[in-house]
PDB file of C-alpha atoms and ligand atoms in Angstrom:
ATOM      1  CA  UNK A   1      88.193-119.855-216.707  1.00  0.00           C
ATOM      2  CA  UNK A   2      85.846-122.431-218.108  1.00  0.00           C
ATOM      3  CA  UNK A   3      83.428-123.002-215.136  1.00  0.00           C
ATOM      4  CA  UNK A   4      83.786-125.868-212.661  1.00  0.00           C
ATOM      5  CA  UNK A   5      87.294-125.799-213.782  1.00  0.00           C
ATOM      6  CA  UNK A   6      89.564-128.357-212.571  1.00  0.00           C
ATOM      7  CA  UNK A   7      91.215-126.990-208.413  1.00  0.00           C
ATOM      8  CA  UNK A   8      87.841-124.710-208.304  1.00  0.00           C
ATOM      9  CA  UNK A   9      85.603-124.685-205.574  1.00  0.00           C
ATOM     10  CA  UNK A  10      81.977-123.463-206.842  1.00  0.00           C
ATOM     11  CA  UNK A  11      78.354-123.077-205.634  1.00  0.00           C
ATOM     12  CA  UNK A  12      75.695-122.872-206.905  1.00  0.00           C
ATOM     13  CA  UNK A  13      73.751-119.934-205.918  1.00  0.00           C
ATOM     14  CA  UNK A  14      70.077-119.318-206.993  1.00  0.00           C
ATOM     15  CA  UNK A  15      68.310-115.809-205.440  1.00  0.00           C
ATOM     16  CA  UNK A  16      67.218-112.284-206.009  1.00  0.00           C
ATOM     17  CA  UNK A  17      69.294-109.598-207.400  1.00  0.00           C
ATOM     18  CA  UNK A  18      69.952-106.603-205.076  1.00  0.00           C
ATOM     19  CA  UNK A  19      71.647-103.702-206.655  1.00  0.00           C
ATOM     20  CA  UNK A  20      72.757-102.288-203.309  1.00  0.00           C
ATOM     21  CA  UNK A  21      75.177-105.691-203.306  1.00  0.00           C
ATOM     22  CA  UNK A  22      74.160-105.375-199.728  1.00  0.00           C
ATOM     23  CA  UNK A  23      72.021-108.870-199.805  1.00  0.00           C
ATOM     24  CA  UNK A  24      71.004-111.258-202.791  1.00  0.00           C
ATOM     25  CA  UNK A  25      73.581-112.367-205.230  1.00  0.00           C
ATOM     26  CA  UNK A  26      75.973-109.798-204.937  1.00  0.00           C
ATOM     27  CA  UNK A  27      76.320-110.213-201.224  1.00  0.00           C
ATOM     28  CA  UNK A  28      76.530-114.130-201.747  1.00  0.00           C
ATOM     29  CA  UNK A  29      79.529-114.053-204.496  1.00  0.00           C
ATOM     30  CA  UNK A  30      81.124-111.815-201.468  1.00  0.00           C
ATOM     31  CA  UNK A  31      80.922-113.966-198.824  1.00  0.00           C
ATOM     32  CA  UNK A  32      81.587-117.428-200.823  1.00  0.00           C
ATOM     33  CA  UNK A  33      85.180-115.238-201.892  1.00  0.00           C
ATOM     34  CA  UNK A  34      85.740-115.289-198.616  1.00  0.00           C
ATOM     35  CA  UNK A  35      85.644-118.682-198.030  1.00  0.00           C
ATOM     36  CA  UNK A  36      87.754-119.328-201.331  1.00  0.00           C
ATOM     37  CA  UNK A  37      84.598-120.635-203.476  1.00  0.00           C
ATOM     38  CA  UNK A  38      83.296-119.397-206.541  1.00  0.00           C
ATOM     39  CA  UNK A  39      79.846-118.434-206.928  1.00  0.00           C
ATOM     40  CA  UNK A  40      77.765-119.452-210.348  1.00  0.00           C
ATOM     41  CA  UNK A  41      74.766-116.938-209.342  1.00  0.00           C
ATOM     42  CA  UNK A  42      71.587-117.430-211.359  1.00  0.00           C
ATOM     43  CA  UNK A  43      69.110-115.334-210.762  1.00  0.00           C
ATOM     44  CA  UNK A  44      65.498-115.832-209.336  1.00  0.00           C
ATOM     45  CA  UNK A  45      64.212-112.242-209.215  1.00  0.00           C
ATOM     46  CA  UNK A  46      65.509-108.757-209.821  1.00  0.00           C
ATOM     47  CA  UNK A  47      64.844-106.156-207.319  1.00  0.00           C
ATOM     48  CA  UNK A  48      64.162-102.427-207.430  1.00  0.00           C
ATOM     49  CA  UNK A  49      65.911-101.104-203.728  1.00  0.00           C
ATOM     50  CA  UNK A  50      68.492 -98.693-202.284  1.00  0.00           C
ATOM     51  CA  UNK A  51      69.234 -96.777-199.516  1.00  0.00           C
ATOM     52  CA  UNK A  52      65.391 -96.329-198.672  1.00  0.00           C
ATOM     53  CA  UNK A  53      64.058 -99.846-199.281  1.00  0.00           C
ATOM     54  CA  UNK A  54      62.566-102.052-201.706  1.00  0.00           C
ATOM     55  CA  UNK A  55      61.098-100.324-204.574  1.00  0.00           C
ATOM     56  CA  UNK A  56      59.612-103.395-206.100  1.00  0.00           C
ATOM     57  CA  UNK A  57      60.572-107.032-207.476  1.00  0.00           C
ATOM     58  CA  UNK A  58      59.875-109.311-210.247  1.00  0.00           C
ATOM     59  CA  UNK A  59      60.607-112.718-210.568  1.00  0.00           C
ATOM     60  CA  UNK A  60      62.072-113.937-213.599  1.00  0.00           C
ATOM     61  CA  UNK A  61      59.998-116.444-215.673  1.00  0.00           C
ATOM     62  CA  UNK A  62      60.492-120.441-214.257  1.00  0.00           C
ATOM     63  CA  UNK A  63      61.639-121.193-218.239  1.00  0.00           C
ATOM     64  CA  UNK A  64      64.261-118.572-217.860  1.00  0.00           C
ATOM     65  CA  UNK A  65      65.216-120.100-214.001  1.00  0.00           C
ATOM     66  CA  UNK A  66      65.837-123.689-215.406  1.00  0.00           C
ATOM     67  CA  UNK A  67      67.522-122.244-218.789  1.00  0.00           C
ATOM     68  CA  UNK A  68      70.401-120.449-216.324  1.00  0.00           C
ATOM     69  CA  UNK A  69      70.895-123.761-214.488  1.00  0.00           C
ATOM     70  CA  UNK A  70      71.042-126.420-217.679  1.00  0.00           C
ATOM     71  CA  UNK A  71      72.970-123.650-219.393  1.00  0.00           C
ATOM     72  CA  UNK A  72      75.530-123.455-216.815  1.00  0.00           C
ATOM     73  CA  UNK A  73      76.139-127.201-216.035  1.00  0.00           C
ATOM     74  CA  UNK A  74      75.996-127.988-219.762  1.00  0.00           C
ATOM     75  CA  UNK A  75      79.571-128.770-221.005  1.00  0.00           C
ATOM     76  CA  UNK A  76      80.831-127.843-217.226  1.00  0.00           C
ATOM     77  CA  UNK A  77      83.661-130.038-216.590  1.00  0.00           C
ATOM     78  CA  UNK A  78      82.340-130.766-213.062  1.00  0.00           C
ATOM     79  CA  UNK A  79      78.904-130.075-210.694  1.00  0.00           C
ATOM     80  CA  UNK A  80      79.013-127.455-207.883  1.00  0.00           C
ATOM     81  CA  UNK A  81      80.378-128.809-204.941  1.00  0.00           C
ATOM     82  CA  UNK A  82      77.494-127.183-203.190  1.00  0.00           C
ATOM     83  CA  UNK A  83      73.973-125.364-204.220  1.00  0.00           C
ATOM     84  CA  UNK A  84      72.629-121.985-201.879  1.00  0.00           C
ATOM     85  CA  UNK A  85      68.888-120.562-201.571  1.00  0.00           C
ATOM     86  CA  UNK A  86      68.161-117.649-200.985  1.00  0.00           C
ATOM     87  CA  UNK A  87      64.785-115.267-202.406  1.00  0.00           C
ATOM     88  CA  UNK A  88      62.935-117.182-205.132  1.00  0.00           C
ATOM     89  CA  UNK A  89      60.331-115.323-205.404  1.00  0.00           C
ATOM     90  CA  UNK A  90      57.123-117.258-205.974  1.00  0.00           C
ATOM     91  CA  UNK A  91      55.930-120.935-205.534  1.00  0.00           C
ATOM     92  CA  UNK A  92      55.994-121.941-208.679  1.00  0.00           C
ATOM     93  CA  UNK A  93      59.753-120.737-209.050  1.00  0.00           C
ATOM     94  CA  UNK A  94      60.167-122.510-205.811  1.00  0.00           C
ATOM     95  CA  UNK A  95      58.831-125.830-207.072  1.00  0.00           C
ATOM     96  CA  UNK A  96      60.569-125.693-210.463  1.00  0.00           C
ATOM     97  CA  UNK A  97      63.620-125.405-208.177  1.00  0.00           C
ATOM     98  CA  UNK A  98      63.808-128.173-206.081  1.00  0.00           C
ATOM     99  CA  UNK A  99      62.758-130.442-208.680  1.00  0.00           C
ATOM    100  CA  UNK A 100      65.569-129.704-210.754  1.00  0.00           C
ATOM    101  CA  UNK A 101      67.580-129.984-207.995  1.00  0.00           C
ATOM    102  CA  UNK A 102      66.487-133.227-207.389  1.00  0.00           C
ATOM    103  CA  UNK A 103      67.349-134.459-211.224  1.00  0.00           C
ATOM    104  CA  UNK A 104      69.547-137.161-211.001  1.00  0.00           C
ATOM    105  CA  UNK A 105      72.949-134.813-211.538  1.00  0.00           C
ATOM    106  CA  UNK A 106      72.663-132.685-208.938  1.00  0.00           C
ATOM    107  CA  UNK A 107      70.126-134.907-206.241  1.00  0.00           C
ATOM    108  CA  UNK A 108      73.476-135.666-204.381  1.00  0.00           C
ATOM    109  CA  UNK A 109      75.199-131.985-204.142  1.00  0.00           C
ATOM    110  CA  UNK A 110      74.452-130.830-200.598  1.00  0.00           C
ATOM    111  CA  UNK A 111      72.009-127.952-200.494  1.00  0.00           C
ATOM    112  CA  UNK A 112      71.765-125.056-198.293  1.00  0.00           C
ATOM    113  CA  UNK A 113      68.341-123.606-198.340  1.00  0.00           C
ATOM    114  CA  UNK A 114      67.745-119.626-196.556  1.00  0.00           C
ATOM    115  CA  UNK A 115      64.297-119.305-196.615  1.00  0.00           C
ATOM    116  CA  UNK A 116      63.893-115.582-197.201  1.00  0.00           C
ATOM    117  CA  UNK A 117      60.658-114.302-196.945  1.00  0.00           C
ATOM    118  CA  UNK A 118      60.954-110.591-195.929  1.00  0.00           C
ATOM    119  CA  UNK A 119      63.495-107.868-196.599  1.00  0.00           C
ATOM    120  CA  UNK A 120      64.746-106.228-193.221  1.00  0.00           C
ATOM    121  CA  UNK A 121      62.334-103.123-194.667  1.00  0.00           C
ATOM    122  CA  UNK A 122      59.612-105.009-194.336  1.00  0.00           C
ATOM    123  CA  UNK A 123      59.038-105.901-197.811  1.00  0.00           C
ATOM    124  CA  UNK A 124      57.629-109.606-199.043  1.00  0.00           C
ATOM    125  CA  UNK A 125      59.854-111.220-201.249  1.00  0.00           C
ATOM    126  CA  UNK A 126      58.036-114.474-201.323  1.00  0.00           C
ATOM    127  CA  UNK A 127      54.351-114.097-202.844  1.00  0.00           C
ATOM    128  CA  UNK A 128      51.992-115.727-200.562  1.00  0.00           C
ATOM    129  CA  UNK A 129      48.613-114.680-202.566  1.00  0.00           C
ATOM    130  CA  UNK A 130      48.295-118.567-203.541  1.00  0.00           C
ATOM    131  CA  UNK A 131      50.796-120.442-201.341  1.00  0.00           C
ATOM    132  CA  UNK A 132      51.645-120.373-197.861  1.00  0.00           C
ATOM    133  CA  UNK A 133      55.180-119.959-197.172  1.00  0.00           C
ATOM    134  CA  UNK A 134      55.373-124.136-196.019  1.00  0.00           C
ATOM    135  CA  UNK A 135      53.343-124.483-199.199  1.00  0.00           C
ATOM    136  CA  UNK A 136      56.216-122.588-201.362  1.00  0.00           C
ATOM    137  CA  UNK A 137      59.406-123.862-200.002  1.00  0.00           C
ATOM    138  CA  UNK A 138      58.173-127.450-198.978  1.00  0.00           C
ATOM    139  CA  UNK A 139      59.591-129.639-201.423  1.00  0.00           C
ATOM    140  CA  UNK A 140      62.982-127.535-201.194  1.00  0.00           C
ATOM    141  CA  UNK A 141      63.485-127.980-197.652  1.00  0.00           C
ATOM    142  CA  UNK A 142      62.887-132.087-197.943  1.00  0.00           C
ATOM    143  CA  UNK A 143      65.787-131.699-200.776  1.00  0.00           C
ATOM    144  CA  UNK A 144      67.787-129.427-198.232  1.00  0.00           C
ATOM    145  CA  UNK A 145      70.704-130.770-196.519  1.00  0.00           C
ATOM    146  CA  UNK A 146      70.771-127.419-194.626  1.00  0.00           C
ATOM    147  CA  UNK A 147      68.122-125.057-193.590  1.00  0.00           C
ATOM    148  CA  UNK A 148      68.993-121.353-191.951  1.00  0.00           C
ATOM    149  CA  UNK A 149      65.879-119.676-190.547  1.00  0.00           C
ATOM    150  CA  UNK A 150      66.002-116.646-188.093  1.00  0.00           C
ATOM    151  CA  UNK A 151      63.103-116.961-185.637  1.00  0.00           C
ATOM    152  CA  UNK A 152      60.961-115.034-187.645  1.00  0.00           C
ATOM    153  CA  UNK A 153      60.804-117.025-190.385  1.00  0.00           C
ATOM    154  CA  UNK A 154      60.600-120.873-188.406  1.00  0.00           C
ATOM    155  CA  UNK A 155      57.793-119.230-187.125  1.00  0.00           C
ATOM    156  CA  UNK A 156      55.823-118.123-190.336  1.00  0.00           C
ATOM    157  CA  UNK A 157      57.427-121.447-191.562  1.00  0.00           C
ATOM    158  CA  UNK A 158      55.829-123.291-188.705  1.00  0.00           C
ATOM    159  CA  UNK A 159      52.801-121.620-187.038  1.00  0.00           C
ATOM    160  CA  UNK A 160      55.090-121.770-183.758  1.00  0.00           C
ATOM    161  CA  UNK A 161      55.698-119.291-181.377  1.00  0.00           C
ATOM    162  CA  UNK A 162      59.660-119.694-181.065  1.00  0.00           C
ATOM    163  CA  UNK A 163      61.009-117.205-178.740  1.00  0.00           C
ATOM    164  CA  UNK A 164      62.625-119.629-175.919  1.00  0.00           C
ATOM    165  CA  UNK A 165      65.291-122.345-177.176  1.00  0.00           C
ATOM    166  CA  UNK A 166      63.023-125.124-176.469  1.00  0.00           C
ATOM    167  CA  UNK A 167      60.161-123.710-178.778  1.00  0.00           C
ATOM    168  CA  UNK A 168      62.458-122.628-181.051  1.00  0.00           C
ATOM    169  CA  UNK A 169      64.623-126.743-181.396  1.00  0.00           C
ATOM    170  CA  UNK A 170      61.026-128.397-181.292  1.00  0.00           C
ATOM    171  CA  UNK A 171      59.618-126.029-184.378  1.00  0.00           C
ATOM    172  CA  UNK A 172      62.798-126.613-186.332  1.00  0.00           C
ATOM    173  CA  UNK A 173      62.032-130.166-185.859  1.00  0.00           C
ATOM    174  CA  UNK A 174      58.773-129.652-187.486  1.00  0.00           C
ATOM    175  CA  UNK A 175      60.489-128.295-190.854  1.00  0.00           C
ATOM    176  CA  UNK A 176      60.803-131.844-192.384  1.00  0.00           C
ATOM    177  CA  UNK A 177      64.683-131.145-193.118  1.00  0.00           C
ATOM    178  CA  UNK A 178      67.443-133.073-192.461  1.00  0.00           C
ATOM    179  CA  UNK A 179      69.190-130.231-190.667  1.00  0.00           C
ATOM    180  CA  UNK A 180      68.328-126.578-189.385  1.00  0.00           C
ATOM    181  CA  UNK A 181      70.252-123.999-188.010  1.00  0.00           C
ATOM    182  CA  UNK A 182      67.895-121.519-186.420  1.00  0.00           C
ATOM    183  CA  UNK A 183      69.994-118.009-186.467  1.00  0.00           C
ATOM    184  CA  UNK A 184      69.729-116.170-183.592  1.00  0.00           C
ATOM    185  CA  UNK A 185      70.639-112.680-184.394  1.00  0.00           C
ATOM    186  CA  UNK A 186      66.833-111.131-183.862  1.00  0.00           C
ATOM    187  CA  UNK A 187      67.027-112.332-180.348  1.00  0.00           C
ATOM    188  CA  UNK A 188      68.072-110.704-177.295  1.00  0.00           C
ATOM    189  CA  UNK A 189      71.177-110.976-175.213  1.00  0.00           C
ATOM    190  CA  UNK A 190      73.686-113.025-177.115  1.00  0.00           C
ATOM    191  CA  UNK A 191      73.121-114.209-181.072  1.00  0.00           C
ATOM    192  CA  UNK A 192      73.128-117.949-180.332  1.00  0.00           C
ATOM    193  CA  UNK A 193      72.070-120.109-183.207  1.00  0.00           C
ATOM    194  CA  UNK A 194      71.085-123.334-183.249  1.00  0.00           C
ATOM    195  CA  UNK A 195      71.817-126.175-185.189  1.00  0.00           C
ATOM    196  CA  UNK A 196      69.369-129.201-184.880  1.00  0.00           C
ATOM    197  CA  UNK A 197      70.002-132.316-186.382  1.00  0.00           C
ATOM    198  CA  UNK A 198      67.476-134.534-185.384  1.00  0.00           C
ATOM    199  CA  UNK A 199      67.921-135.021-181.673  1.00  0.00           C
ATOM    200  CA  UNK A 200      71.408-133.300-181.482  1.00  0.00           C
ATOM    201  CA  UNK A 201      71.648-129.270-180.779  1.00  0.00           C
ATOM    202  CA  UNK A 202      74.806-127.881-181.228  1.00  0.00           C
ATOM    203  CA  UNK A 203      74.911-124.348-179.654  1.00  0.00           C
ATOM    204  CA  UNK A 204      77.093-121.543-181.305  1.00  0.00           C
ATOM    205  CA  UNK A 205      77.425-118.343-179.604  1.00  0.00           C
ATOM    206  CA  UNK A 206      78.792-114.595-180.671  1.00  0.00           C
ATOM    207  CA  UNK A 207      78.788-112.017-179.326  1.00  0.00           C
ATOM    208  CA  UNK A 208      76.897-108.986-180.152  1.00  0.00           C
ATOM    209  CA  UNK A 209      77.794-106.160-182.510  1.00  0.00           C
ATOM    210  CA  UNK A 210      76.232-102.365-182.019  1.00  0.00           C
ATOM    211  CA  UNK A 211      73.429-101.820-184.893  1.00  0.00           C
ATOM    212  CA  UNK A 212      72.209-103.532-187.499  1.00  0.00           C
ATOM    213  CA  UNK A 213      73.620-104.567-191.364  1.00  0.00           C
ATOM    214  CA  UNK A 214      71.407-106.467-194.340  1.00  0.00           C
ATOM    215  CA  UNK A 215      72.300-109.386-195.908  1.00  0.00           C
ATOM    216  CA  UNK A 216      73.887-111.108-192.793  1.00  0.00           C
ATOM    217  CA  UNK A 217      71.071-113.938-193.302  1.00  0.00           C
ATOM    218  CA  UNK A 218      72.364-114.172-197.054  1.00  0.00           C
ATOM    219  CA  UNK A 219      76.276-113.824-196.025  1.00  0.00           C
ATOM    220  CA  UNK A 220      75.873-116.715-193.673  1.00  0.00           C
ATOM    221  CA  UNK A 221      73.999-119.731-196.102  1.00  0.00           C
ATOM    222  CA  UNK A 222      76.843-118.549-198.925  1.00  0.00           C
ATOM    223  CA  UNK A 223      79.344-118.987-196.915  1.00  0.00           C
ATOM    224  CA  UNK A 224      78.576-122.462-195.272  1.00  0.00           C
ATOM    225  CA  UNK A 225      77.554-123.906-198.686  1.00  0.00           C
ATOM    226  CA  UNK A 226      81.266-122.634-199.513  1.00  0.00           C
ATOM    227  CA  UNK A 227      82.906-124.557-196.629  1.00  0.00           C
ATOM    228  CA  UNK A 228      80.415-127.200-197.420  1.00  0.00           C
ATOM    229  CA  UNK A 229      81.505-127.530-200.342  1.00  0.00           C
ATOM    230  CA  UNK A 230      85.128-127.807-199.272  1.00  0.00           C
ATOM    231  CA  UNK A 231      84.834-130.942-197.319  1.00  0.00           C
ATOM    232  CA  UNK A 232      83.567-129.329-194.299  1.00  0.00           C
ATOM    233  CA  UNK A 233      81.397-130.704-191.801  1.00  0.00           C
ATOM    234  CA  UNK A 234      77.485-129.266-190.868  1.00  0.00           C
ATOM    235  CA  UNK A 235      78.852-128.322-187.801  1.00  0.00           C
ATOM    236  CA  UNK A 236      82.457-127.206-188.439  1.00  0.00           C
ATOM    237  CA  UNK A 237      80.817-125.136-191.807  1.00  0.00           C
ATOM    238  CA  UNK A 238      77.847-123.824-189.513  1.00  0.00           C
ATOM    239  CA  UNK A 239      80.816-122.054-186.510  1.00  0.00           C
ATOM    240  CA  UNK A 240      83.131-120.874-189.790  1.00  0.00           C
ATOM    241  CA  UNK A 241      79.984-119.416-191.727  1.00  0.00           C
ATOM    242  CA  UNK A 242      79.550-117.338-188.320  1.00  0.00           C
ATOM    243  CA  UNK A 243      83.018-115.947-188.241  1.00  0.00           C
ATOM    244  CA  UNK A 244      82.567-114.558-192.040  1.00  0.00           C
ATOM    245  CA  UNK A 245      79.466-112.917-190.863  1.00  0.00           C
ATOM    246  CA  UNK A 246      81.252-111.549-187.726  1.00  0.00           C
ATOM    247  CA  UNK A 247      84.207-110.241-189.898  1.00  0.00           C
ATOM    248  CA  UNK A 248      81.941-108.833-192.265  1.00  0.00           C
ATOM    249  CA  UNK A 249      79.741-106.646-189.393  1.00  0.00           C
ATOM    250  CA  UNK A 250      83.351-105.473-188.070  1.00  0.00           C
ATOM    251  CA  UNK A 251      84.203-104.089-191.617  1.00  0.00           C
ATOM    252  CA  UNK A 252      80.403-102.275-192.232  1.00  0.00           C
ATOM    253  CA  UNK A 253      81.284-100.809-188.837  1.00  0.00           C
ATOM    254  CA  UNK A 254      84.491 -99.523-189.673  1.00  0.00           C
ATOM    255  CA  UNK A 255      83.343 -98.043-192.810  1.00  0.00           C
ATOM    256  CA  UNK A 256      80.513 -95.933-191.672  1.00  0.00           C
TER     257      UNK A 256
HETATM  258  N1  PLP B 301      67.680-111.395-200.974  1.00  0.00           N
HETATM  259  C1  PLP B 301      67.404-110.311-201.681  1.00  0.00           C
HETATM  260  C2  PLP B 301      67.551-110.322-203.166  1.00  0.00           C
HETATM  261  C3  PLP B 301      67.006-109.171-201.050  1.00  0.00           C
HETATM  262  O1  PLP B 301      66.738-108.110-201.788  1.00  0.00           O
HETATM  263  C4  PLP B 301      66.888-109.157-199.636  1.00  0.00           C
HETATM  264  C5  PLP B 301      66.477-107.965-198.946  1.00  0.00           C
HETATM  265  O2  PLP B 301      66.174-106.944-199.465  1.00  0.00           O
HETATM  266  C6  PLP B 301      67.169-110.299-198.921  1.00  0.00           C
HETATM  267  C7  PLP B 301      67.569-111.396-199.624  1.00  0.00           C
HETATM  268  C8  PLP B 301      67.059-110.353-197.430  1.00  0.00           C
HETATM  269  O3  PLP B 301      68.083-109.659-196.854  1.00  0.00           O
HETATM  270  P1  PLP B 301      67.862-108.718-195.593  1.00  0.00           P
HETATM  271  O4  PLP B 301      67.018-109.499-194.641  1.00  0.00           O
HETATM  272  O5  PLP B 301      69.209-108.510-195.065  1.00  0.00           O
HETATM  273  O6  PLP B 301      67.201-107.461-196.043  1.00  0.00           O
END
């Protein structure tokens, strides 16, 4: 099928490759299937990880970045209905990014931007020797109709302590994006997140699943860009996004 073609829903998804599938690309196209969307994936980075961690990374050159985008959309009978973030690597990767994505073709396809900055090993996927992580992602998260931190990341985002709710809604207000839903699954008690648009929280709660799983951060932006880009609302996209990550926890448990 020619992509973009004509009854196709399709994002846009721009991140790291993990070979494990368990986050990154792989784990993106999964979770937009399951939202009925299509996934273009162009990748940012390749990563060296498997069952015990992150080997290494490299990001691919910001030439070869653009190249996969204008190769894609060239000839494509339509744009993405929506465009997903995920691990990009380096600032100047960043940069490139969201001002291509701010070229007059795509400026108006709603972006979702997760602002990965660690793998749950502990290992930095965004280089900070010369940018801050603000510095990086800045001019992404102005373009971004959507950003999903967890609490760790608002606060290396922000310089904010964000434990308590409060802390947490005024630091996401500080991000200088039109939305943000602040994902609440490294808290305790009951993984509430929070989406803040402007002076309106909406509250969504779960309820908590036994362990842990990777890629949940990834699972979740896919699939709201998907249901974004199927007409859904922030809000109705943000509580269906939550349900694919809930499903997706139930079926890691039953496989182990
Ligand atoms: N994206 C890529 C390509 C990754 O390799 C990782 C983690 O290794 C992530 C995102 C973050 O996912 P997680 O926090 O679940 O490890």
């Amino acid at each position: 099928m020619r992509p973009g073609a004509k009854g196709e829903v399709t994002v846009l998804v721009v991140a790291g490759l993990d070979p494990t599938a368990g986050a990154g690309l792989a784990a993106d196209l999964e979770a937009l299937g399951a939202v009925g969307a299509r996934g273009w994936p162009v990748a940012a980075a390749l990563t060296a990880q498997g069952p015990r961690g992150v080997r290494g990374w490299s990001p691919v050159p910001v030439e070869m970045l653009l190249a996969q985008v204008d190769a894609l959309l060239d000839g494509a009978p339509r744009r993405p209905g929506a465009i997903k973030t995920g691990m990009l690597g380096t600032a100047p990767l960043a940069h490139a990014l969201a001002k291509r994505l701010s070229a007059r073709d795509l400026a108006r396809v709603p972006l979702v931007v997760d602002p990965v900055l660690l793998s749950s090993s502990g290992a930095l996927l965004l280089d900070t020797a010369v940018a801050s992580p603000l510095e990086a992602l800045g001019p992404l998260l102005e373009r971004a109709r959507l950003v999903t931190p967890n609490l760790e990341e608002l606060a290396a985002l922000t310089g904010c302590v964000t434990g308590e709710d409060e802390a947490a809604i005024e630091a996401a207000r500080r991000l200088g994006a039109r939305a943000v839903l602040v994902k609440g699954g490294h808290r305790d008690g009951a993984p509430i997140d929070l989406l803040v648009e402007g002076r309106r929280v909406t509250r969504f709660t779960g309820r908590r699943r036994p362990g842990t799983a990777r890629g949940t951060g990834c699972r979740l932006a896919a699939a709201l860009a998907g249901l974004l880009a199927r007409g859904a609302t922030l809000a109705e996209a943000a509580g269906g996004a939550k349900q694919v990550v809930e499903r997706y926890l139930d079926a890691e448990r039953r496989r182990r």
